Tab-separated table of C-alpha atoms in Angstrom:
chain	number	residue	atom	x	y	z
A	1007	UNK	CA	-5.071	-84.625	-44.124
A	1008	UNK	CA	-5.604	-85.442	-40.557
A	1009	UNK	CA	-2.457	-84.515	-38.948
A	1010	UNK	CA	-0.811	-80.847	-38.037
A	1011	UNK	CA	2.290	-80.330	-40.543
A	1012	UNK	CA	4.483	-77.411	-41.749
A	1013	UNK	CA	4.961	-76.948	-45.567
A	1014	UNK	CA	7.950	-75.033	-47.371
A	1015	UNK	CA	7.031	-72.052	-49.697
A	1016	UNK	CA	9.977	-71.582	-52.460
A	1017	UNK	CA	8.667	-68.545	-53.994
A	1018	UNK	CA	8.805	-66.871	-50.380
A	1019	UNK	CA	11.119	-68.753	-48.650
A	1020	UNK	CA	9.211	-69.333	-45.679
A	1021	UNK	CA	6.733	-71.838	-44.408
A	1022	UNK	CA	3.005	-72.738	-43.264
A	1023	UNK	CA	1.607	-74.547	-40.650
A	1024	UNK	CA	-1.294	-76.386	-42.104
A	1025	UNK	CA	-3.624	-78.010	-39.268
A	1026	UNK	CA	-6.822	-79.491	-41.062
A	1027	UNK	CA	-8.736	-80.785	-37.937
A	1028	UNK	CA	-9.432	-77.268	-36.984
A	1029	UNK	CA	-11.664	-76.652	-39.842
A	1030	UNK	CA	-14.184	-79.163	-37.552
A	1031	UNK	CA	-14.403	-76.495	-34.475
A	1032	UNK	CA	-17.679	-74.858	-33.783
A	1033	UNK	CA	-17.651	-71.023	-35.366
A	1034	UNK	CA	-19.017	-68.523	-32.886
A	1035	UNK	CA	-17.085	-65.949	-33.916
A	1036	UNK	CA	-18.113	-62.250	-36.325
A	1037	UNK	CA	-19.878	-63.430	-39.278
A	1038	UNK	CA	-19.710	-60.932	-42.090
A	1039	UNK	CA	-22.617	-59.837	-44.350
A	1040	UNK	CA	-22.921	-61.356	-47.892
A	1041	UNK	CA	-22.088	-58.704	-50.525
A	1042	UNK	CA	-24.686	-56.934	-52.224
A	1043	UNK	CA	-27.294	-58.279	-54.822
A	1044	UNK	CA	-29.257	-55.092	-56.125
A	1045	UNK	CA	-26.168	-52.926	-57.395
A	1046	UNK	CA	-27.537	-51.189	-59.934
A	1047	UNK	CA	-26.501	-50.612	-63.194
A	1048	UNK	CA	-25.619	-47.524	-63.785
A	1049	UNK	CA	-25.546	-44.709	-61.053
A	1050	UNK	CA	-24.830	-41.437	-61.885
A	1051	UNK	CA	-23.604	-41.030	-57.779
A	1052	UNK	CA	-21.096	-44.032	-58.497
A	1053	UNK	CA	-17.768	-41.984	-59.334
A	1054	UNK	CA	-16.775	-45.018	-61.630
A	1055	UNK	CA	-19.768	-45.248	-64.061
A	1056	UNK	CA	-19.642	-43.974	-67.366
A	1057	UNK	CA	-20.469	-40.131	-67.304
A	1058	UNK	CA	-20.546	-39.865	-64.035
A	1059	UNK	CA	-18.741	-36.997	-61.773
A	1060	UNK	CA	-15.343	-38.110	-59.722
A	1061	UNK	CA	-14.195	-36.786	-56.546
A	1062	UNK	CA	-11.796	-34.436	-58.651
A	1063	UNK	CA	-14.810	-33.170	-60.703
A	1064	UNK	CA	-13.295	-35.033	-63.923
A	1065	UNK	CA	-16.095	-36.245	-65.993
A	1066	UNK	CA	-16.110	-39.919	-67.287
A	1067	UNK	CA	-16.887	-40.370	-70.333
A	1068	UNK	CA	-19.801	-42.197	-71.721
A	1069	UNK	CA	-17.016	-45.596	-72.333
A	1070	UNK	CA	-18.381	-48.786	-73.467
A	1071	UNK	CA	-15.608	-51.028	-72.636
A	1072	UNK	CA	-12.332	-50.912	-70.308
A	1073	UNK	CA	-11.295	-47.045	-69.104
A	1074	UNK	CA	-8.331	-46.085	-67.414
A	1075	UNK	CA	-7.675	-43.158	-65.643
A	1076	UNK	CA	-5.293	-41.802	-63.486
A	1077	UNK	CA	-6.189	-42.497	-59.180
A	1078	UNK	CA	-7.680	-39.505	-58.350
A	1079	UNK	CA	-6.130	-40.587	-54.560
A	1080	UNK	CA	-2.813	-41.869	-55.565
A	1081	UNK	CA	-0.171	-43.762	-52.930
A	1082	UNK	CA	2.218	-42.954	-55.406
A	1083	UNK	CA	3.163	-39.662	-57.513
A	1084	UNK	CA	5.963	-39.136	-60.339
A	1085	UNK	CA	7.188	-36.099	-58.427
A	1086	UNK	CA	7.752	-36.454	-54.782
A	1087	UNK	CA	10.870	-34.844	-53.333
A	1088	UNK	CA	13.450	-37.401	-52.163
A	1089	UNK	CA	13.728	-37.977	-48.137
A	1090	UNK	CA	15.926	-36.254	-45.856
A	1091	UNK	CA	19.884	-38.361	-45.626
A	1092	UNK	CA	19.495	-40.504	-42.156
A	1093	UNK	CA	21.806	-39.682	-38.872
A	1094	UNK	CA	21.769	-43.318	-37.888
A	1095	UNK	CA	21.175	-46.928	-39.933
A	1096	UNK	CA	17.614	-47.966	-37.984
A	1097	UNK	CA	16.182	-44.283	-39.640
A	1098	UNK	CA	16.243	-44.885	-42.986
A	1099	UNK	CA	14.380	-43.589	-46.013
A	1100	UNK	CA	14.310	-43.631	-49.346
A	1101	UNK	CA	12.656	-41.703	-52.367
A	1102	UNK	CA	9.544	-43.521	-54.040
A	1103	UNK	CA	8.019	-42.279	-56.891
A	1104	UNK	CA	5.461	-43.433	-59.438
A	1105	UNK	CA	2.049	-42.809	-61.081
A	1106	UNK	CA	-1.532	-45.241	-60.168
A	1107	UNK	CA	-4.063	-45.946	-62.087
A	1108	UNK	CA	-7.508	-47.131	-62.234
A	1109	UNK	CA	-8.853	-49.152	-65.270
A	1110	UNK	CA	-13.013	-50.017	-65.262
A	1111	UNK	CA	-13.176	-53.624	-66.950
A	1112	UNK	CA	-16.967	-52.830	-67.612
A	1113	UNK	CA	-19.448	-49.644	-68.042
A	1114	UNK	CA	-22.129	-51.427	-66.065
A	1115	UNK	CA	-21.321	-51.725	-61.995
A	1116	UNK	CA	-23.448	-55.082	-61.683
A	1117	UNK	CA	-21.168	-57.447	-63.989
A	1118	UNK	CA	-17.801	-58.964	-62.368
A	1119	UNK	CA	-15.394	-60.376	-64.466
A	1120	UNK	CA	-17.138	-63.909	-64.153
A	1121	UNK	CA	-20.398	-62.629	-65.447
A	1122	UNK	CA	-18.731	-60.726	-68.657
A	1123	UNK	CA	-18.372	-62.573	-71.880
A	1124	UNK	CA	-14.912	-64.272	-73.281
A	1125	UNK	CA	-14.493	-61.020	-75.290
A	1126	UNK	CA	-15.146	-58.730	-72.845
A	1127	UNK	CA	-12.247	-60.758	-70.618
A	1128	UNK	CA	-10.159	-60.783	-73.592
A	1129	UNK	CA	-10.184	-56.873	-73.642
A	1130	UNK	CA	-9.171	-56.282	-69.788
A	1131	UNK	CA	-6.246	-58.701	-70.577
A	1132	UNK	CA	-5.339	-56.405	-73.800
A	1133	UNK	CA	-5.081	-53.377	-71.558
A	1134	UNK	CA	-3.255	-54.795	-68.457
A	1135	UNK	CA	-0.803	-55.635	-71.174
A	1136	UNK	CA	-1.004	-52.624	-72.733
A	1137	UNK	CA	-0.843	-50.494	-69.290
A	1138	UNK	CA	2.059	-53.115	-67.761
A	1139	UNK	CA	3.921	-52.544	-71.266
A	1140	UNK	CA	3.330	-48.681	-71.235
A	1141	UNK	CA	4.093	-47.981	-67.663
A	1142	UNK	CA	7.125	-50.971	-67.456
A	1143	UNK	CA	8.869	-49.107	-70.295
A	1144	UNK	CA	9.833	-46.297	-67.696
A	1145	UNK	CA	9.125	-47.827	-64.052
A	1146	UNK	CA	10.929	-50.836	-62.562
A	1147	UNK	CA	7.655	-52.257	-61.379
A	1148	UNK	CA	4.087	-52.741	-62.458
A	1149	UNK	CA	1.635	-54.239	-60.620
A	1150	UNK	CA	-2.154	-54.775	-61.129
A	1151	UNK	CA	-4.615	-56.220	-58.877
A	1152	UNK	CA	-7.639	-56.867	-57.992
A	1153	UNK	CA	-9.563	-56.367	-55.094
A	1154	UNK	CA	-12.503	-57.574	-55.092
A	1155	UNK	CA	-15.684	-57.057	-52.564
A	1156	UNK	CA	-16.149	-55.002	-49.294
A	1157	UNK	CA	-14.584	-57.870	-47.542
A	1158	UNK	CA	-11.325	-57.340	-49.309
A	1159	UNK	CA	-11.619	-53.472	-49.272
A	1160	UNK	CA	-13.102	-52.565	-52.260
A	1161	UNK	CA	-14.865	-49.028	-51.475
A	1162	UNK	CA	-16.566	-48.995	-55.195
A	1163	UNK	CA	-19.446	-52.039	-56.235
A	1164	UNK	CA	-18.157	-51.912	-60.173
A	1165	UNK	CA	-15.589	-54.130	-61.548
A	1166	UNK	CA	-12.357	-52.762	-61.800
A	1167	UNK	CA	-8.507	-52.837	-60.684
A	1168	UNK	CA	-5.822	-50.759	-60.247
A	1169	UNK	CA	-1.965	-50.418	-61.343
A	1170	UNK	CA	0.473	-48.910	-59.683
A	1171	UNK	CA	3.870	-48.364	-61.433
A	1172	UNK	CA	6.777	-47.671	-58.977
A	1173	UNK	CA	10.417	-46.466	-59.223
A	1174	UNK	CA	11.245	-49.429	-56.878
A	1175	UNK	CA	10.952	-53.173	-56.351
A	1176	UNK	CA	8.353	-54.064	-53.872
A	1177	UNK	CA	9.027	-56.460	-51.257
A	1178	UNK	CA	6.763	-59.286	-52.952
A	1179	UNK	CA	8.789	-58.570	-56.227
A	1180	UNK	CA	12.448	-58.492	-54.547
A	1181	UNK	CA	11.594	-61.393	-52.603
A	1182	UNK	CA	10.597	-63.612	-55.675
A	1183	UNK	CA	13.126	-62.210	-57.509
A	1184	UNK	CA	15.422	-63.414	-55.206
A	1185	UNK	CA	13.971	-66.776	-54.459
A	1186	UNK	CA	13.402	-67.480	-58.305
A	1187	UNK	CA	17.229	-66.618	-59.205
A	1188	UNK	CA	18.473	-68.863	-56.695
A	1189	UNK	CA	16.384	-71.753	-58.082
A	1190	UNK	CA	17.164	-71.702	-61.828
A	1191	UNK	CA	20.960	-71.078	-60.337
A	1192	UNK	CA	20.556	-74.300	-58.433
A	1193	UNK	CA	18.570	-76.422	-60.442
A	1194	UNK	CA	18.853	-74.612	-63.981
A	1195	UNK	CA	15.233	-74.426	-64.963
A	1196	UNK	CA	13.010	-71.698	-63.638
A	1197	UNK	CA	10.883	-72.669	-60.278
A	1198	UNK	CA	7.227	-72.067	-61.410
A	1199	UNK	CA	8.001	-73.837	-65.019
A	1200	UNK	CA	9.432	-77.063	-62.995
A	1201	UNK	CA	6.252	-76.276	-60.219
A	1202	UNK	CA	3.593	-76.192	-63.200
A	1203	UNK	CA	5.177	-78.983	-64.366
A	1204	UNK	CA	5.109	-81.147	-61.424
A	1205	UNK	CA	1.377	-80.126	-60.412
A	1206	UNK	CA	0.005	-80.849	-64.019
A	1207	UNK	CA	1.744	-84.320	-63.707
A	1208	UNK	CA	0.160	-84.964	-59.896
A	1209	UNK	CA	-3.526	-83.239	-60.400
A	1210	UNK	CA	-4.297	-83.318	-56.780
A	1211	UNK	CA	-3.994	-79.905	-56.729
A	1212	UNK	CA	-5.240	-78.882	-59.690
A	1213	UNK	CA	-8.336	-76.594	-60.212
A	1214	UNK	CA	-8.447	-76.295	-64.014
A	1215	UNK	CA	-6.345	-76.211	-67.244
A	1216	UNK	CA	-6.420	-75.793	-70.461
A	1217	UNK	CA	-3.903	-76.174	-73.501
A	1218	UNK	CA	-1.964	-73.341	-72.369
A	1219	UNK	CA	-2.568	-72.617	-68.916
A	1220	UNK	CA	-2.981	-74.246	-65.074
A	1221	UNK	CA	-4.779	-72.842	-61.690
A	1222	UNK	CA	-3.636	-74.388	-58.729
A	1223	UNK	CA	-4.180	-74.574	-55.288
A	1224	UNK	CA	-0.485	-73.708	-54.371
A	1225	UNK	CA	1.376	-76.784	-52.364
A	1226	UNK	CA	2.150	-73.978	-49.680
A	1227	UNK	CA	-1.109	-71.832	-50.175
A	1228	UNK	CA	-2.071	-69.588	-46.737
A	1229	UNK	CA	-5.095	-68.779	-47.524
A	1230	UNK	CA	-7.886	-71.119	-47.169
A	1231	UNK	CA	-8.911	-70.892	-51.574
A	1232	UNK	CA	-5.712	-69.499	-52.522
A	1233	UNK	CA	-5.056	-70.530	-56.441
A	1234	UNK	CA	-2.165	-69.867	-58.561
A	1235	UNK	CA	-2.014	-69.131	-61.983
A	1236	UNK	CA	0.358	-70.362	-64.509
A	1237	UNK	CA	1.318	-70.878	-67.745
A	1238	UNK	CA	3.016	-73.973	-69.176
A	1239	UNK	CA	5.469	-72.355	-71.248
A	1240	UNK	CA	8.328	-70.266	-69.910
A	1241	UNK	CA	7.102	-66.251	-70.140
A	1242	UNK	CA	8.388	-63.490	-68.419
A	1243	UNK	CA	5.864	-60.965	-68.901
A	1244	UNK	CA	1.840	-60.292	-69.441
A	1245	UNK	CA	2.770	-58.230	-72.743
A	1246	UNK	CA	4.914	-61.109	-73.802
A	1247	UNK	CA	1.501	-63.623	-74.373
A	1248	UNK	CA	0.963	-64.262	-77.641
A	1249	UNK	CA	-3.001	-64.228	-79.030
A	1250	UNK	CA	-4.186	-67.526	-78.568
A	1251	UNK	CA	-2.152	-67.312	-74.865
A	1252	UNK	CA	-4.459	-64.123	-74.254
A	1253	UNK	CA	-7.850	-66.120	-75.327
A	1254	UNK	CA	-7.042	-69.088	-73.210
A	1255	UNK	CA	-5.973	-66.948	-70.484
A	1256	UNK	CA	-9.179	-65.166	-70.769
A	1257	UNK	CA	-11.087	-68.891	-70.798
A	1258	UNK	CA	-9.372	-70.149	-67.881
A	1259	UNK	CA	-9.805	-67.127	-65.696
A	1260	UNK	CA	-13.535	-67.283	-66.107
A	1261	UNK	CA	-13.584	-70.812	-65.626
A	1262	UNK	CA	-11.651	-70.245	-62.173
A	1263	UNK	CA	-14.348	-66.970	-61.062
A	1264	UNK	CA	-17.425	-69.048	-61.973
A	1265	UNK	CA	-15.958	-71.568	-59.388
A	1266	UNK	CA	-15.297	-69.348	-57.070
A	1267	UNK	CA	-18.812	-67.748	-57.027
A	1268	UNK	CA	-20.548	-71.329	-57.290
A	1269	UNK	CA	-18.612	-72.478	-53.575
A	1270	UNK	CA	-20.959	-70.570	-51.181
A	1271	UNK	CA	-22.859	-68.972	-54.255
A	1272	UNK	CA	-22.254	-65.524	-53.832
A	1273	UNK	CA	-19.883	-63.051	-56.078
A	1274	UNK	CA	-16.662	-64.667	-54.282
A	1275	UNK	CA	-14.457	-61.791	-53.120
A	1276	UNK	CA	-10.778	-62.015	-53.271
A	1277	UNK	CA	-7.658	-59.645	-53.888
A	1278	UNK	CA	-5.566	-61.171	-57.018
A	1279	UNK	CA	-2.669	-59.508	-58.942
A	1280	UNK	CA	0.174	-60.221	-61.312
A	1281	UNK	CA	3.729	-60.902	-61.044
A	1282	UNK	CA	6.256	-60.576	-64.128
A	1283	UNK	CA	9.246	-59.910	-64.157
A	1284	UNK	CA	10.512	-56.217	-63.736
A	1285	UNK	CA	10.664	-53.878	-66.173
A	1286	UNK	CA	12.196	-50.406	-66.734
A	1287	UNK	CA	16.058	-50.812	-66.039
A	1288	UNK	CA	15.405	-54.791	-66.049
A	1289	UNK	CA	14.514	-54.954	-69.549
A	1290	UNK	CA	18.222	-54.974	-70.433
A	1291	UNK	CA	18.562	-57.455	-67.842
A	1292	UNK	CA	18.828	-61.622	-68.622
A	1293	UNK	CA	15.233	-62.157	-66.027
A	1294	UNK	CA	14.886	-65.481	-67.454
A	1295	UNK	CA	14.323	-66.580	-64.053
A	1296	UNK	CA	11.263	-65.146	-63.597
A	1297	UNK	CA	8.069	-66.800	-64.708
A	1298	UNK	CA	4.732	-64.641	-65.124
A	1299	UNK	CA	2.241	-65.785	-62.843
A	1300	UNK	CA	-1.108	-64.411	-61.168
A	1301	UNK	CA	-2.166	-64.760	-56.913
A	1302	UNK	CA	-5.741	-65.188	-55.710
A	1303	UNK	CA	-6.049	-64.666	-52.647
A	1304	UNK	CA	-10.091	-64.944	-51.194
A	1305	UNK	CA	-10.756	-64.818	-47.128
A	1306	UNK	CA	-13.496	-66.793	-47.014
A	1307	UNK	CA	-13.402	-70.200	-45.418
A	1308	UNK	CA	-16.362	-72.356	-44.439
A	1309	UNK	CA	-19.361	-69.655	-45.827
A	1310	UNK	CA	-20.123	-66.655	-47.215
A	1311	UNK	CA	-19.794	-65.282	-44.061
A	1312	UNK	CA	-17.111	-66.976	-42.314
A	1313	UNK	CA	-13.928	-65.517	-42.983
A	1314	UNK	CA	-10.255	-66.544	-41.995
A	1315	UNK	CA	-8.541	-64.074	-39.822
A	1316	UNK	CA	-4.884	-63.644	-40.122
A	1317	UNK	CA	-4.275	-62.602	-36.607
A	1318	UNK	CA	-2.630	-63.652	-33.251
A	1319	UNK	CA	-0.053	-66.642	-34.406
A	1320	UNK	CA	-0.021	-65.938	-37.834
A	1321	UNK	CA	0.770	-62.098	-37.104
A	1322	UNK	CA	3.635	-63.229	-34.655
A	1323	UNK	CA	4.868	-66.662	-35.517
A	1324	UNK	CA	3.974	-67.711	-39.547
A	1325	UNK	CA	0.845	-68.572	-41.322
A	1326	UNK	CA	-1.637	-71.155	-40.326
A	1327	UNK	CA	-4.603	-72.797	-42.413
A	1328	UNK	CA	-7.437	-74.950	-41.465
A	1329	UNK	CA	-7.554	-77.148	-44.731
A	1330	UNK	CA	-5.480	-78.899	-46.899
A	1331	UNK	CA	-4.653	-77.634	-50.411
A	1332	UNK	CA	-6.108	-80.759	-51.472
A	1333	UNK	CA	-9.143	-80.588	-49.611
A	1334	UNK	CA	-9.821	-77.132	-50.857
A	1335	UNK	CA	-8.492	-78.320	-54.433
A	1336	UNK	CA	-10.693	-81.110	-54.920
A	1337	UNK	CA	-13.871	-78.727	-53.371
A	1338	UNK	CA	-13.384	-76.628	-56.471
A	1339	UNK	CA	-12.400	-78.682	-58.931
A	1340	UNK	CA	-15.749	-80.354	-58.227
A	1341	UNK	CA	-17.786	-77.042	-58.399
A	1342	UNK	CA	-20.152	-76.775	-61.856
A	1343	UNK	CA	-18.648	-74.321	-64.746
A	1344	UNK	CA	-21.669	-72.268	-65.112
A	1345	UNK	CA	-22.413	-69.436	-62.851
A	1346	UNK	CA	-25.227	-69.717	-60.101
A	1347	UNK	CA	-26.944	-66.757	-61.875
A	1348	UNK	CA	-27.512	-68.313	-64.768
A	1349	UNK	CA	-28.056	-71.893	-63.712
A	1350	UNK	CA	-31.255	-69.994	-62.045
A	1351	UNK	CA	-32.810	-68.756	-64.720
């Protein structure tokens, strides 16, 4: 806690440096402003509200729960032509294809996902499952995240995500495929069952739990409120939860956001997304190494608007943080369950 130290990361194979005196050095650095408060609730000039006009001049229509359409800006698209073959190896290319989506987890733009009700959770869960099921059944990789708040690059103020299917594995995705393989080769039970395991026993990292699932700050987290979630029994995939899985998931998750926004009271930004195992060609595959699990990853680190920078050392040499897990652990495990909001009124 007091002392500079490097910890391992299994799931990426690399490491941290983790130097918890720095988080005492005076801050004179950009402070970023706190998100909104007055989004409205419905604006007919926000391209994601419910009859409203997008960029493509597709009408919405008038939804009243999750909607998913297709990205209207898409990084991806089923159809592009494949690259050019490469004179020499350091020019290489390859063809990437896919489709991205956009799903709204709410018609009104000033609820996030820790101000919506257990059902209203329960029904964004449905449809990544439905969506990661739909799109895996073709693509190799799904993923859906989260980004949440200016800070993290969110352009639109309404709760949503997006999911982008690919004809490829990602780097994240090959990486932990790779890592994860080698471990239940090794050790013969899959990493993040024996790591949920292990943290459930120890609890000094532990956020919350419930019967069926565990959030985490990660032994080897980088950022400075990283979590990780997990559930205790071995599952590949989102679409594989059963329904009582799916209400507990939706439980916990609020639990974890209500946290989040109580720590410097303000709606906590963060970018978080899930990690399965691959689909499309892999279905036919043994991916019993794999484990389903879910990153959060926020930026902020002593306020609202003090943010860690990954810059300088951690562009060049490896990641650096300026707390312990455990520090940052205990900080929100402490934190009240209801939301700031509504302690107010």
């Amino acid at each position: 806690a007091e002392h500079q130290h490097a910890r391992y990361n299994p799931l990426r194979d690399d490491w941290v440096l983790v130097s918890a005196h720095r988080v005492k050095r005076p801050w004179q650095g950009q402070l970023e402003k706190p998100p909104p408060e007055d989004v409205p609730r419905w604006d007919p000039h926000n391209p994601l509200c419910p009859g409203a006009t997008r960029a493509n001049g597709e009408v919405n229509p008038q939804y009243e729960g999750t909607f998913v359409f297709p990205n209207d800006f898409p990084a991806l698209q089923p159809d592009a032509p494949e690259p050019g073959d490469s004179d020499h190896p350091l020019f290489r290319a390859a063809a990437a294809r896919g489709v991205c989506k956009v799903m709204c987890f709410h018609p009104w733009s000033d609820l996030t996902l820790p101000l919506m009700s257990l059902v209203e959770i329960r029904a964004v869960i449905d449809a990544w499952a439905e969506l990661a099921a739909e799109l895996g059944a073709s693509y190799p990789w799904v993923q859906i995240f989260e980004n949440k708040g200016a800070m993290m690059g969110c352009s639109n103020p309404h709760p949503h995500c997006q999911v982008w299917a690919s004809s490829f594995l990602p780097n994240e995705a090959r990486l932990e495929d790779r890592t994860q393989r080698q471990h239940l080769s090794q050790h013969g039970v899959p990493m993040l069952l024996e790591y949920a395991e292990q943290e459930a026993r120890r609890k000094e990292r532990l956020v919350v739990e419930n019967t069926d699932w565990l959030v985490v700050v990660p032994y080897w987290a980088t950022w400075p409120y990283q979590t990780l979630l997990l559930p205790r029994r071995h599952v590949c995939r989102l679409q594989d939860l059963c329904d009582s899985e799916r209400d507990s998931l939706a439980s916990i998750m609020q639990r974890l956001l209500i946290k989040y926004d109580n720590l410097f009271e303000v709606s906590f930004p963060y970018s978080m997304g899930w990690h399965g195992a691959p689909t499309g060609p892999y279905l036919e595959e043994d991916c019993g190494h794999w484990q389903l699990h879910a990153h959060y990853y926020p930026p902020l680190l002593r306020s609202a608007t003090v943010r860690k920078f990954m810059v300088g050392y951690e562009m060049l040499a490896q990641a650096q943080r300026d707390l312990t897990p455990e520090q940052a652990a205990e900080r929100l495990r402490s934190l009240p369950e209801v939301h700031y909001k509504q302690r107010s009124k």
